[in-house]
mmCIF file of C-alpha atoms and ligand atoms in Angstrom:
data_model
loop_
_atom_site.group_PDB
_atom_site.id
_atom_site.type_symbol
_atom_site.label_atom_id
_atom_site.label_comp_id
_atom_site.label_asym_id
_atom_site.label_seq_id
_atom_site.Cartn_x
_atom_site.Cartn_y
_atom_site.Cartn_z
ATOM 1 C CA MET A 104 0.392 6.780 -2.524
ATOM 2 C CA LEU A 105 2.069 4.937 -5.383
ATOM 3 C CA ILE A 106 5.316 6.215 -6.828
ATOM 4 C CA PHE A 107 7.132 5.238 -10.000
ATOM 5 C CA SER A 108 10.373 3.384 -9.357
ATOM 6 C CA SER A 109 13.097 2.185 -11.704
ATOM 7 C CA ASP A 110 13.823 -0.669 -9.265
ATOM 8 C CA VAL A 111 10.726 -1.790 -7.377
ATOM 9 C CA SER A 112 12.646 -4.499 -5.483
ATOM 10 C CA ALA A 113 15.161 -1.959 -4.184
ATOM 11 C CA SER A 114 12.311 0.430 -3.306
ATOM 12 C CA GLU A 115 10.501 -2.335 -1.446
ATOM 13 C CA ALA A 116 13.679 -3.166 0.503
ATOM 14 C CA PHE A 117 14.422 0.503 1.285
ATOM 15 C CA TYR A 118 10.957 1.375 2.627
ATOM 16 C CA SER A 119 10.823 -1.893 4.539
ATOM 17 C CA ARG A 120 14.218 -1.283 6.176
ATOM 18 C CA THR A 121 13.854 2.443 6.865
ATOM 19 C CA LEU A 122 10.139 2.903 7.594
ATOM 20 C CA GLY A 123 9.122 -0.602 8.584
ATOM 21 C CA LEU A 124 6.574 -0.980 5.802
ATOM 22 C CA ARG A 125 5.657 -4.558 4.928
ATOM 23 C CA LEU A 126 4.921 -6.217 1.644
ATOM 24 C CA SER A 127 1.168 -6.623 1.032
ATOM 25 C CA ASP A 128 1.098 -8.151 -2.460
ATOM 26 C CA ARG A 129 2.606 -7.736 -5.905
ATOM 27 C CA ILE A 130 1.147 -7.889 -9.378
ATOM 28 C CA VAL A 131 3.637 -9.847 -11.495
ATOM 29 C CA GLY A 132 5.508 -7.331 -13.653
ATOM 30 C CA GLY A 133 3.455 -4.493 -12.152
ATOM 31 C CA PRO A 134 2.809 -2.611 -8.936
ATOM 32 C CA VAL A 135 4.129 -3.588 -5.500
ATOM 33 C CA PHE A 136 1.848 -2.783 -2.552
ATOM 34 C CA MET A 137 3.062 -2.158 1.016
ATOM 35 C CA ASN A 138 1.231 -1.907 4.348
ATOM 36 C CA SER A 139 2.025 -0.389 7.723
ATOM 37 C CA GLY A 140 0.712 -3.280 9.808
ATOM 38 C CA PRO A 141 -2.793 -4.463 10.622
ATOM 39 C CA GLY A 142 -5.389 -2.325 8.844
ATOM 40 C CA ASP A 143 -5.538 -1.149 5.256
ATOM 41 C CA HIS A 144 -4.245 -3.693 2.742
ATOM 42 C CA HIS A 145 -1.855 -1.067 1.370
ATOM 43 C CA VAL A 146 -0.801 2.479 2.141
ATOM 44 C CA PHE A 147 2.155 2.875 -0.214
ATOM 45 C CA GLY A 148 3.635 1.211 -3.247
ATOM 46 C CA PHE A 149 5.660 1.274 -6.425
ATOM 47 C CA VAL A 150 4.907 1.172 -10.130
ATOM 48 C CA PRO A 151 7.759 0.010 -12.401
ATOM 49 C CA ALA A 152 9.066 2.821 -14.634
ATOM 50 C CA GLU A 153 12.197 4.139 -16.281
ATOM 51 C CA HIS A 154 12.596 6.972 -13.774
ATOM 52 C CA PRO A 155 11.057 8.270 -10.519
ATOM 53 C CA GLY A 156 7.716 10.061 -10.383
ATOM 54 C CA LEU A 157 4.362 10.259 -8.645
ATOM 55 C CA HIS A 158 1.740 7.857 -9.950
ATOM 56 C CA HIS A 159 -1.129 8.730 -7.616
ATOM 57 C CA SER A 160 -2.214 9.924 -4.226
ATOM 58 C CA SER A 161 -5.254 8.223 -2.760
ATOM 59 C CA TRP A 162 -7.892 9.825 -0.595
ATOM 60 C CA MET A 163 -9.868 7.454 1.558
ATOM 61 C CA VAL A 164 -13.542 8.376 1.760
ATOM 62 C CA SER A 165 -16.410 6.741 3.593
ATOM 63 C CA ASP A 166 -18.374 5.091 0.816
ATOM 64 C CA ILE A 167 -19.318 4.906 -2.856
ATOM 65 C CA ASP A 168 -21.422 8.057 -2.550
ATOM 66 C CA GLN A 169 -18.393 10.053 -1.400
ATOM 67 C CA ILE A 170 -16.378 8.670 -4.338
ATOM 68 C CA ALA A 171 -19.079 9.793 -6.760
ATOM 69 C CA ARG A 172 -19.406 13.195 -5.069
ATOM 70 C CA GLY A 173 -15.636 13.666 -5.311
ATOM 71 C CA ALA A 174 -15.626 12.805 -9.000
ATOM 72 C CA GLN A 175 -18.618 15.080 -9.574
ATOM 73 C CA SER A 176 -16.939 17.925 -7.698
ATOM 74 C CA MET A 177 -13.739 17.600 -9.744
ATOM 75 C CA ALA A 178 -15.740 17.418 -12.986
ATOM 76 C CA SER A 179 -17.609 20.594 -12.032
ATOM 77 C CA VAL A 180 -14.306 22.507 -12.080
ATOM 78 C CA GLY A 181 -13.116 20.958 -15.324
ATOM 79 C CA TYR A 182 -11.267 17.803 -14.292
ATOM 80 C CA THR A 183 -13.178 15.142 -16.176
ATOM 81 C CA LYS A 184 -10.393 12.839 -17.359
ATOM 82 C CA GLY A 185 -10.201 9.816 -15.110
ATOM 83 C CA TRP A 186 -10.678 6.135 -14.536
ATOM 84 C CA GLY A 187 -13.564 4.716 -12.581
ATOM 85 C CA LEU A 188 -15.788 3.762 -11.094
ATOM 86 C CA GLY A 189 -14.199 0.388 -10.469
ATOM 87 C CA ARG A 190 -13.079 -2.100 -7.855
ATOM 88 C CA HIS A 191 -9.401 -2.961 -7.565
ATOM 89 C CA THR A 192 -8.312 -6.571 -7.472
ATOM 90 C CA LEU A 193 -5.618 -6.282 -4.762
ATOM 91 C CA GLY A 194 -7.056 -4.483 -1.752
ATOM 92 C CA SER A 195 -10.538 -4.836 -3.204
ATOM 93 C CA ASN A 196 -11.205 -1.106 -2.837
ATOM 94 C CA LEU A 197 -13.657 0.879 -4.900
ATOM 95 C CA PHE A 198 -11.924 3.651 -6.854
ATOM 96 C CA HIS A 199 -12.300 6.627 -9.113
ATOM 97 C CA TYR A 200 -9.176 8.409 -10.396
ATOM 98 C CA ILE A 201 -8.947 11.920 -11.799
ATOM 99 C CA GLN A 202 -5.871 13.163 -13.647
ATOM 100 C CA ASP A 203 -4.246 16.243 -12.135
ATOM 101 C CA PRO A 204 -2.737 19.070 -14.234
ATOM 102 C CA TRP A 205 0.716 17.420 -14.095
ATOM 103 C CA GLY A 206 -0.383 14.041 -15.409
ATOM 104 C CA SER A 207 -0.457 12.202 -12.086
ATOM 105 C CA TRP A 208 -3.681 10.856 -10.612
ATOM 106 C CA ILE A 209 -5.879 11.555 -7.607
ATOM 107 C CA GLU A 210 -7.795 8.532 -6.351
ATOM 108 C CA TYR A 211 -10.976 8.597 -4.330
ATOM 109 C CA SER A 212 -11.028 5.213 -2.559
ATOM 110 C CA SER A 213 -13.321 3.325 -0.213
ATOM 111 C CA ASP A 214 -13.959 -0.148 1.196
ATOM 112 C CA MET A 215 -10.365 -1.426 1.148
ATOM 113 C CA ASP A 216 -9.644 -4.867 2.591
ATOM 114 C CA CYS A 217 -8.219 -4.890 6.104
ATOM 115 C CA ILE A 218 -5.323 -7.223 6.817
ATOM 116 C CA THR A 219 -4.144 -8.782 10.056
ATOM 117 C CA GLU A 220 -0.735 -9.202 11.652
ATOM 118 C CA ASN A 221 -0.565 -12.655 10.031
ATOM 119 C CA TRP A 222 -1.067 -11.426 6.447
ATOM 120 C CA GLN A 223 0.885 -13.487 3.890
ATOM 121 C CA PRO A 224 1.897 -11.547 0.750
ATOM 122 C CA ASN A 225 1.666 -13.121 -2.681
ATOM 123 C CA ASP A 226 2.617 -12.486 -6.292
ATOM 124 C CA TRP A 227 -0.548 -12.316 -8.378
ATOM 125 C CA ASP A 228 -1.005 -12.516 -12.126
ATOM 126 C CA CYS A 229 -4.191 -10.491 -12.255
ATOM 127 C CA PRO A 230 -5.643 -7.332 -13.760
ATOM 128 C CA ALA A 231 -5.643 -4.096 -11.725
ATOM 129 C CA ALA A 232 -9.432 -4.122 -11.456
ATOM 130 C CA VAL A 233 -12.121 -6.759 -10.973
ATOM 131 C CA TRP A 234 -14.498 -4.483 -12.856
ATOM 132 C CA SER A 235 -14.187 -0.987 -14.282
ATOM 133 C CA PRO A 236 -14.398 0.894 -17.539
ATOM 134 C CA GLU A 237 -11.258 0.649 -19.666
ATOM 135 C CA ALA A 238 -8.343 2.564 -18.121
ATOM 136 C CA PRO A 239 -7.007 5.602 -20.008
ATOM 137 C CA ALA A 240 -4.119 4.636 -22.300
ATOM 138 C CA ASP A 241 -1.710 6.796 -20.269
ATOM 139 C CA PHE A 242 -2.780 5.531 -16.843
ATOM 140 C CA ILE A 243 0.620 4.002 -16.087
ATOM 141 C CA THR A 244 2.693 6.451 -18.122
ATOM 142 C CA ASN A 245 5.190 8.382 -16.022
ATOM 143 C CA GLN A 246 4.507 12.011 -17.029
ATOM 144 C CA GLU A 247 7.259 13.459 -14.877
ATOM 145 C CA GLU A 248 10.370 14.582 -16.677
ATOM 146 C CA ARG A 249 13.506 12.625 -16.121
ATOM 147 C CA THR A 250 16.055 14.546 -14.039
ATOM 148 C CA ALA A 251 19.787 14.022 -14.319
HETATM 149 FE FE1 FE2 B 132 -4.502 3.609 -4.905
#
């Protein structure tokens, strides 16, 4: 899951201190990815924004066929707006996102990099995807209303 945060450094520190998550990698000026130890490159993270919100929930599936079947299933009930198929740069996972009725995204994901206990995080100046169609213009727009 990635959430919008108005202070990604403070979010990183909070989830590290309280839940024991560890920094995986950061995209300079963009998302911060956290892991829960050896295994998936990231399980949680933060997207810079003016106020809190949900960016996306990710659903790990077994392979590219399951990603395509998920996208096809969502399209069959009217949810065609999305981004994919592509392969992310950090984590290297295949992805296909579908926008939910509230403007957040559902990600079908497969083939993520596994990290070890000795993983060394880095700051990367890189695009979100190695290859993909162009992302929707509102892909990183926080659709949730500001509260208080
Ligand atoms: Fe994701």
